[in-house]
XYZ file of C-alpha atoms in Angstrom:
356
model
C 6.655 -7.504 14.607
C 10.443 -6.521 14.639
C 10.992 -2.909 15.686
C 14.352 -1.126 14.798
C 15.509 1.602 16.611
C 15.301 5.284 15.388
C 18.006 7.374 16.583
C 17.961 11.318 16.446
C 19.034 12.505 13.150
C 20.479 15.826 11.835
C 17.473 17.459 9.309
C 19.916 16.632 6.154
C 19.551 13.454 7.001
C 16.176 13.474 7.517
C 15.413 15.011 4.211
C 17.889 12.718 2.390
C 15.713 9.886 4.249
C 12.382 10.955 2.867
C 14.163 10.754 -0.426
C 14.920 7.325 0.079
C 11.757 7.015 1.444
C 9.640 8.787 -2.281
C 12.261 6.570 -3.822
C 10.272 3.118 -2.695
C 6.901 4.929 -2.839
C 7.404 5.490 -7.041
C 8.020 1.701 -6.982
C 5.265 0.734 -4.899
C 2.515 2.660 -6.335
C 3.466 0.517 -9.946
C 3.212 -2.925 -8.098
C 0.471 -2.408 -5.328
C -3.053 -3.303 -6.605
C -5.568 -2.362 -4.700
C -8.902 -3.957 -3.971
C -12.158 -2.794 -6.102
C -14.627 -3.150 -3.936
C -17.645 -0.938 -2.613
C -16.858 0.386 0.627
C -19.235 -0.627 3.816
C -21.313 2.083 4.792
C -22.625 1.270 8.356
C -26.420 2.627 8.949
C -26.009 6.014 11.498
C -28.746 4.108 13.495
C -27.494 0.980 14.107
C -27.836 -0.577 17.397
C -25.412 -3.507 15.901
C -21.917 -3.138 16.461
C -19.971 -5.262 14.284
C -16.360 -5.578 14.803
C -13.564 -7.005 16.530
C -15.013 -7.097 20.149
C -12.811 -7.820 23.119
C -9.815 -6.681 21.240
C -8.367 -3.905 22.664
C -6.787 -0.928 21.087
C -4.249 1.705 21.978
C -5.580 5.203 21.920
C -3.037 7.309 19.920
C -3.425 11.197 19.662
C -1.395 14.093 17.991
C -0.291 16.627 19.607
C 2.358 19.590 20.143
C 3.027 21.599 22.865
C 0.876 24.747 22.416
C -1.837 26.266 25.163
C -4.659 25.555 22.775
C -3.702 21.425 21.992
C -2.687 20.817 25.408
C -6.265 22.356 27.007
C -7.953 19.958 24.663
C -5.912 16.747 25.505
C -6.394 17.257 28.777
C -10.203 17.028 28.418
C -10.180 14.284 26.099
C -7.614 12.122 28.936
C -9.806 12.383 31.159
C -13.063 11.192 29.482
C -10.593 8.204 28.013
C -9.973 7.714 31.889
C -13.477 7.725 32.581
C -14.729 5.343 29.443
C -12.017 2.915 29.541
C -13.359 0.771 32.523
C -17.100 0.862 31.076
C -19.248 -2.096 30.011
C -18.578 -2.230 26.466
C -15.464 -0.530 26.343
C -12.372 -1.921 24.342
C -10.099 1.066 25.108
C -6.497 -0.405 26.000
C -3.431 2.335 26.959
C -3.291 5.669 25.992
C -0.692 7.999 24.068
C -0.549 10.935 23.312
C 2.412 11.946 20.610
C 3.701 14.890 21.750
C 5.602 15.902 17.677
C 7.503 18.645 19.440
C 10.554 17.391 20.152
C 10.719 17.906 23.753
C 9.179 16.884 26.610
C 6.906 19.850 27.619
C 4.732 20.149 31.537
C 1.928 17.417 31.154
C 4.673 14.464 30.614
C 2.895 13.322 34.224
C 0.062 14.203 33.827
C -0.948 12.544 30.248
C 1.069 9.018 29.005
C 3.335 10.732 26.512
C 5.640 9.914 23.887
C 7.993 12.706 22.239
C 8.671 12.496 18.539
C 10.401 14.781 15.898
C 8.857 17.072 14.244
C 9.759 17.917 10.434
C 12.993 19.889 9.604
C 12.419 23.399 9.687
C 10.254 24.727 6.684
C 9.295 20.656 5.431
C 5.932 21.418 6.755
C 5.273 24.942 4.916
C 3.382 26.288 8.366
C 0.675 23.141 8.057
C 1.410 21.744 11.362
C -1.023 18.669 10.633
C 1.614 17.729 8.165
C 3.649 16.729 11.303
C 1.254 13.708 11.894
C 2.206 11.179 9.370
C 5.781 11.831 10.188
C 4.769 11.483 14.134
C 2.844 8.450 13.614
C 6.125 7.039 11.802
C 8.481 7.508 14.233
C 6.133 6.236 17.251
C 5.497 2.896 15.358
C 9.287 2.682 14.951
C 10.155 3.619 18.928
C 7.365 2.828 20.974
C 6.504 -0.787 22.756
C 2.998 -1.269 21.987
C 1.423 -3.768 23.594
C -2.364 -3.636 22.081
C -2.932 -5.133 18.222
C -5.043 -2.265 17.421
C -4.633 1.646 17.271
C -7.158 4.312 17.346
C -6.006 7.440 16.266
C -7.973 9.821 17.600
C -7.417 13.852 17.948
C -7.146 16.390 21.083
C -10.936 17.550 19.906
C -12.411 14.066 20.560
C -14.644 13.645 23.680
C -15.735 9.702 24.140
C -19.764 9.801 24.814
C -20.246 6.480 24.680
C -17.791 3.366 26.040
C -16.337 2.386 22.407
C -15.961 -1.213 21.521
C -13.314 -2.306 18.551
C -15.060 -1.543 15.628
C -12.279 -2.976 13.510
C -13.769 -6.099 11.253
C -10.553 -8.023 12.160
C -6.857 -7.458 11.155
C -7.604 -6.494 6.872
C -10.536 -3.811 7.397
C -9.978 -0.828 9.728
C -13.112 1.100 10.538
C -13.250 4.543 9.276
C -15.468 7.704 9.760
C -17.016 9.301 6.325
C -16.153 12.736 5.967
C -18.598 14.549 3.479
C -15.953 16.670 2.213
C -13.145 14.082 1.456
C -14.481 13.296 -2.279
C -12.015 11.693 -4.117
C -13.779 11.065 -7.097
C -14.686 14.260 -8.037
C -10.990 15.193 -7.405
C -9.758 12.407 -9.777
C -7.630 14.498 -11.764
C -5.102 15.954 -8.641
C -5.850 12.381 -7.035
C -3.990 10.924 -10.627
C -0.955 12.146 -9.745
C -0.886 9.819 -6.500
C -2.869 6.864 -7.330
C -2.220 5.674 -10.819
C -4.720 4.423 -13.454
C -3.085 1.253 -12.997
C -3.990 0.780 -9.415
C -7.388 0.851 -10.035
C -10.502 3.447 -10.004
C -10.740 6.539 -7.983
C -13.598 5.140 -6.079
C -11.087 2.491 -4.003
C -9.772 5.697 -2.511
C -12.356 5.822 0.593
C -14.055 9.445 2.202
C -12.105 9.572 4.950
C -8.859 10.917 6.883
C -6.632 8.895 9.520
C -8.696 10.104 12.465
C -10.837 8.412 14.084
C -9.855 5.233 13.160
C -9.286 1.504 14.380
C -6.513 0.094 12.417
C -4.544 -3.354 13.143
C -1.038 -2.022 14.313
C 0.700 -4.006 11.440
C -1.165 -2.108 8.931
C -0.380 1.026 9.783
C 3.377 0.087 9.940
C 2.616 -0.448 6.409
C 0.917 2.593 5.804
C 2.259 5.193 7.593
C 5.670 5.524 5.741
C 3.566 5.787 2.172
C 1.241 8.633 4.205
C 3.872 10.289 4.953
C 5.401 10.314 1.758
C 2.094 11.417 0.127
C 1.575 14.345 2.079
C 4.669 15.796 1.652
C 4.209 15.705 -2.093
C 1.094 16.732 -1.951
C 2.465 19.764 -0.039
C 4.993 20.591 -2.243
C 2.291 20.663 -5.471
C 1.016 23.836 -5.727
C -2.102 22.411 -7.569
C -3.266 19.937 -5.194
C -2.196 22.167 -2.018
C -4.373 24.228 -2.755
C -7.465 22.090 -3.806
C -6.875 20.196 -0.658
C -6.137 23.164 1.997
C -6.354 22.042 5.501
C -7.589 18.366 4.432
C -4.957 18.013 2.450
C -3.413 15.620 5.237
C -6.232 13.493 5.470
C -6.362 13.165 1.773
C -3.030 11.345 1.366
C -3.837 9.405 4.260
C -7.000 8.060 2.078
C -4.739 7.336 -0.691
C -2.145 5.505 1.229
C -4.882 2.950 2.437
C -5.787 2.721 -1.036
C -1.834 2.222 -2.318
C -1.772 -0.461 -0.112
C -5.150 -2.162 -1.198
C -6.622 -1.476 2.405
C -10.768 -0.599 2.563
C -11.792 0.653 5.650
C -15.745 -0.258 7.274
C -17.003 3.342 7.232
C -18.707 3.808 10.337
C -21.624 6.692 10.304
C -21.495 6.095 13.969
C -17.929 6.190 14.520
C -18.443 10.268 15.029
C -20.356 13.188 15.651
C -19.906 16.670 15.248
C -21.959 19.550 16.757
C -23.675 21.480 15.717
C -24.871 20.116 12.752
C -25.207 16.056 14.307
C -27.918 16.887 16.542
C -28.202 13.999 18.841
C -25.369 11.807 20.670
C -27.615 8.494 20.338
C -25.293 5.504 19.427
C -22.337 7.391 18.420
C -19.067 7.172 20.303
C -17.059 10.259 19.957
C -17.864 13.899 19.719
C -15.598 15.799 17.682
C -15.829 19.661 18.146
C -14.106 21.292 15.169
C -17.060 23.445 14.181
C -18.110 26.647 16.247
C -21.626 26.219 18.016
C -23.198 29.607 17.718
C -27.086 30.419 19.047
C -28.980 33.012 19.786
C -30.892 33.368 22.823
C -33.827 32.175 21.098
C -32.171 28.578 20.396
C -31.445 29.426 16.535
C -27.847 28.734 15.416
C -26.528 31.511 13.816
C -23.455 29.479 12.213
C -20.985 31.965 9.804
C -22.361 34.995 12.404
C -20.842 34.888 16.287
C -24.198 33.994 18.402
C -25.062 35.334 21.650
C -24.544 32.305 23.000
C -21.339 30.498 21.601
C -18.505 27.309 22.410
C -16.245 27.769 19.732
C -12.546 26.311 20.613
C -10.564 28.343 18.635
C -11.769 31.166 21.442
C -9.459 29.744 23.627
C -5.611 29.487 21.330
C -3.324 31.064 24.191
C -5.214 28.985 27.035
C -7.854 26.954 28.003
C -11.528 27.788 28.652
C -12.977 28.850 32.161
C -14.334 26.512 34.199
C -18.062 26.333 34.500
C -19.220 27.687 31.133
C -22.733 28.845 30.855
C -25.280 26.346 29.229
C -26.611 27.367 26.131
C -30.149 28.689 26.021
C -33.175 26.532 25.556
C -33.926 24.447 22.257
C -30.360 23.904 21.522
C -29.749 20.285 20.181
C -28.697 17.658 22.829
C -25.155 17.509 21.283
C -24.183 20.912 21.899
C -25.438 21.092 25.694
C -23.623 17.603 26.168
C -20.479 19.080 24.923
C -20.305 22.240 27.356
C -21.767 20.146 30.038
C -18.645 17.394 29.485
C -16.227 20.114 29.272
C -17.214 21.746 32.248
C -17.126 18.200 34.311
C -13.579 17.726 32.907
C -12.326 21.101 34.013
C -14.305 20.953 37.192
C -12.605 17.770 37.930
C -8.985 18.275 36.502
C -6.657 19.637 39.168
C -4.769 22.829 38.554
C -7.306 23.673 35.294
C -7.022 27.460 35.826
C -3.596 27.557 36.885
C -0.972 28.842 34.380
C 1.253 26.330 33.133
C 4.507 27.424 31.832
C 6.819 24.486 29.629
């Protein structure tokens, strides 16, 4: 695939390019159809991995230069490190898209790529809205070498080795998030996805991350993302319907513009505290806070006295060797602190201060 060159442009250029860029969406969302059928829902307890296997993919993350994403993309390099050699294992190079616009002090440390972020006040204080624009420019810039991309997210931990779930070049595989319901959003979804490109249910349940996407596609998609979530953004109506999924949402839609289903892989993803087990799954994702009493019982909504809860830890990273949580918590949540605490234990420098 032919790559141009993005140089560094001035924001008013920027903003006159997303212009053009809304220009060619209004067109495309009249002439894309997209495809009607069902999406695949893989069984949770599948010991059958279908896919593309032997095909590897580039692992593509996020990120910006703060205490609290660089702590977490530290531990999630080196369990990449540590899966990618495994039996099983289709993990190719690793990236992580650093939408800051400068190098910051784990350039050596982590493979690293810098992007731009939006011009000043574009991304209304929703930093996430930075991704689609990353993703963009990284696509554009970057020799890739692998035909597949995972994008995956500083608050991923790899549990198990992960093959290329993928079905092939045409069907990405996709995680099912509960709370990305598009059909019982039609109305705000409408404004996006025209009547004419078919019913609400094409749009699938999911956001961008985790997912294993041929590379061409998302050179396809990614511009049309983009575009989405910015106008999203700037609607008042479906900002604030969508909150802080609102980013994932327009990703959905801009599969569906482009008539792409994703496999939607129950296994894909786990996330503690509420997934109990690891089992079969392949990446832990820990978004939620994990709060217990002493007694074992979560006590989610009410700090426990016994908690892992990441956003503890936004102006630096956790301690090393975190105390285990107390007896009868599920396996997923004592696999989580006990990974963190090998990564830390094993990272050099963890508890020294790191200035940019």
């Amino acid at each position: 695939m032919e790559r141009r060159s993005i140089r560094r442009a001035s924001p008013l250029l920027l903003v006159l390019g997303f212009g053009f860029i809304i220009a060619v969406y209004n067109v495309l969302s009249m002439v894309i159809s997209s495809k009607s059928s069902v999406p695949d829902i893989e069984s949770e307890n599948s010991h059958v991995v279908l896919g593309t296997p032997g095909a590897k993919f580039h692992v593509a993350l996020t990120a910006t230069e703060d205490p609290y994403s660089q702590w977490q993309s530290r531990i999630m390099y080196y369990w990449y490190k540590r899966m990618r050699g495994m039996v099983g294992s289709d993990l190719g190079e690793f990236t992580r898209i650093l939408h800051s616009g400068k190098a910051d002090n784990l350039m050596e440390e982590i493979p690293s790529f810098v992007v731009d972020p939006l011009p000043k006040g574009l991304d209304h204080d929703y930093v996430v809205l930075n991704r689609p624009w990353a993703f963009v420019q990284w696509l554009e810039r970057a020799q890739i070498k692998e035909e597949y991309i995972l994008m995956a997210e500083p608050d991923h931990i790899l549990v198990n080795p992960l093959p290329n779930l993928a079905q092939g070049k045409s069907r990405p595989a996709g995680f099912p998030f509960f709370y990305i319901e598009p059909e019982k959003n039609e109305k705000i979804i409408r404004k996006y996805y025209p009547e004419e490109n078919g019913p609400v249910m094409n749009i699938d349940p999911i956001g961008n991350s985790p997912s294993i996407i041929d590379k061409d596609l998302l050179w396809k998609i990614a511009p049309t993302w983009m575009n989405v979530s910015l106008r999203m953004k700037e609607d008042d109506e479906t900002d604030k319907a969508f909150g802080w999924v609102l980013e994932m949402y327009a990703y959905a839609v801009a599969s569906a513009l482009h008539g792409v289903k994703h496999v939607l892989r129950k296994d894909f993803m786990l996330q503690p505290p509420w997934d109990l087990e690891i089992g079969n799954k392949f990446i832990l994702h820990y978004t939620y806070g994990c709060d217990y009493n002493m007694k074992g019982e979560l006590t989610y909504g009410t700090i426990g006295e016994w908690r892992f809860d990441k956003r503890s830890y936004l102006d630096g990273p956790p301690p090393r060797n975190l105390s285990l949580p107390p007896q009868g918590v599920p396996e997923s949540v004592v696999r989580l602190v006990k990974m963190v605490n090998e990564a830390t234990e094993k990272i050099p420098g963890w508890d020294a201060v790191k200035e940019a």
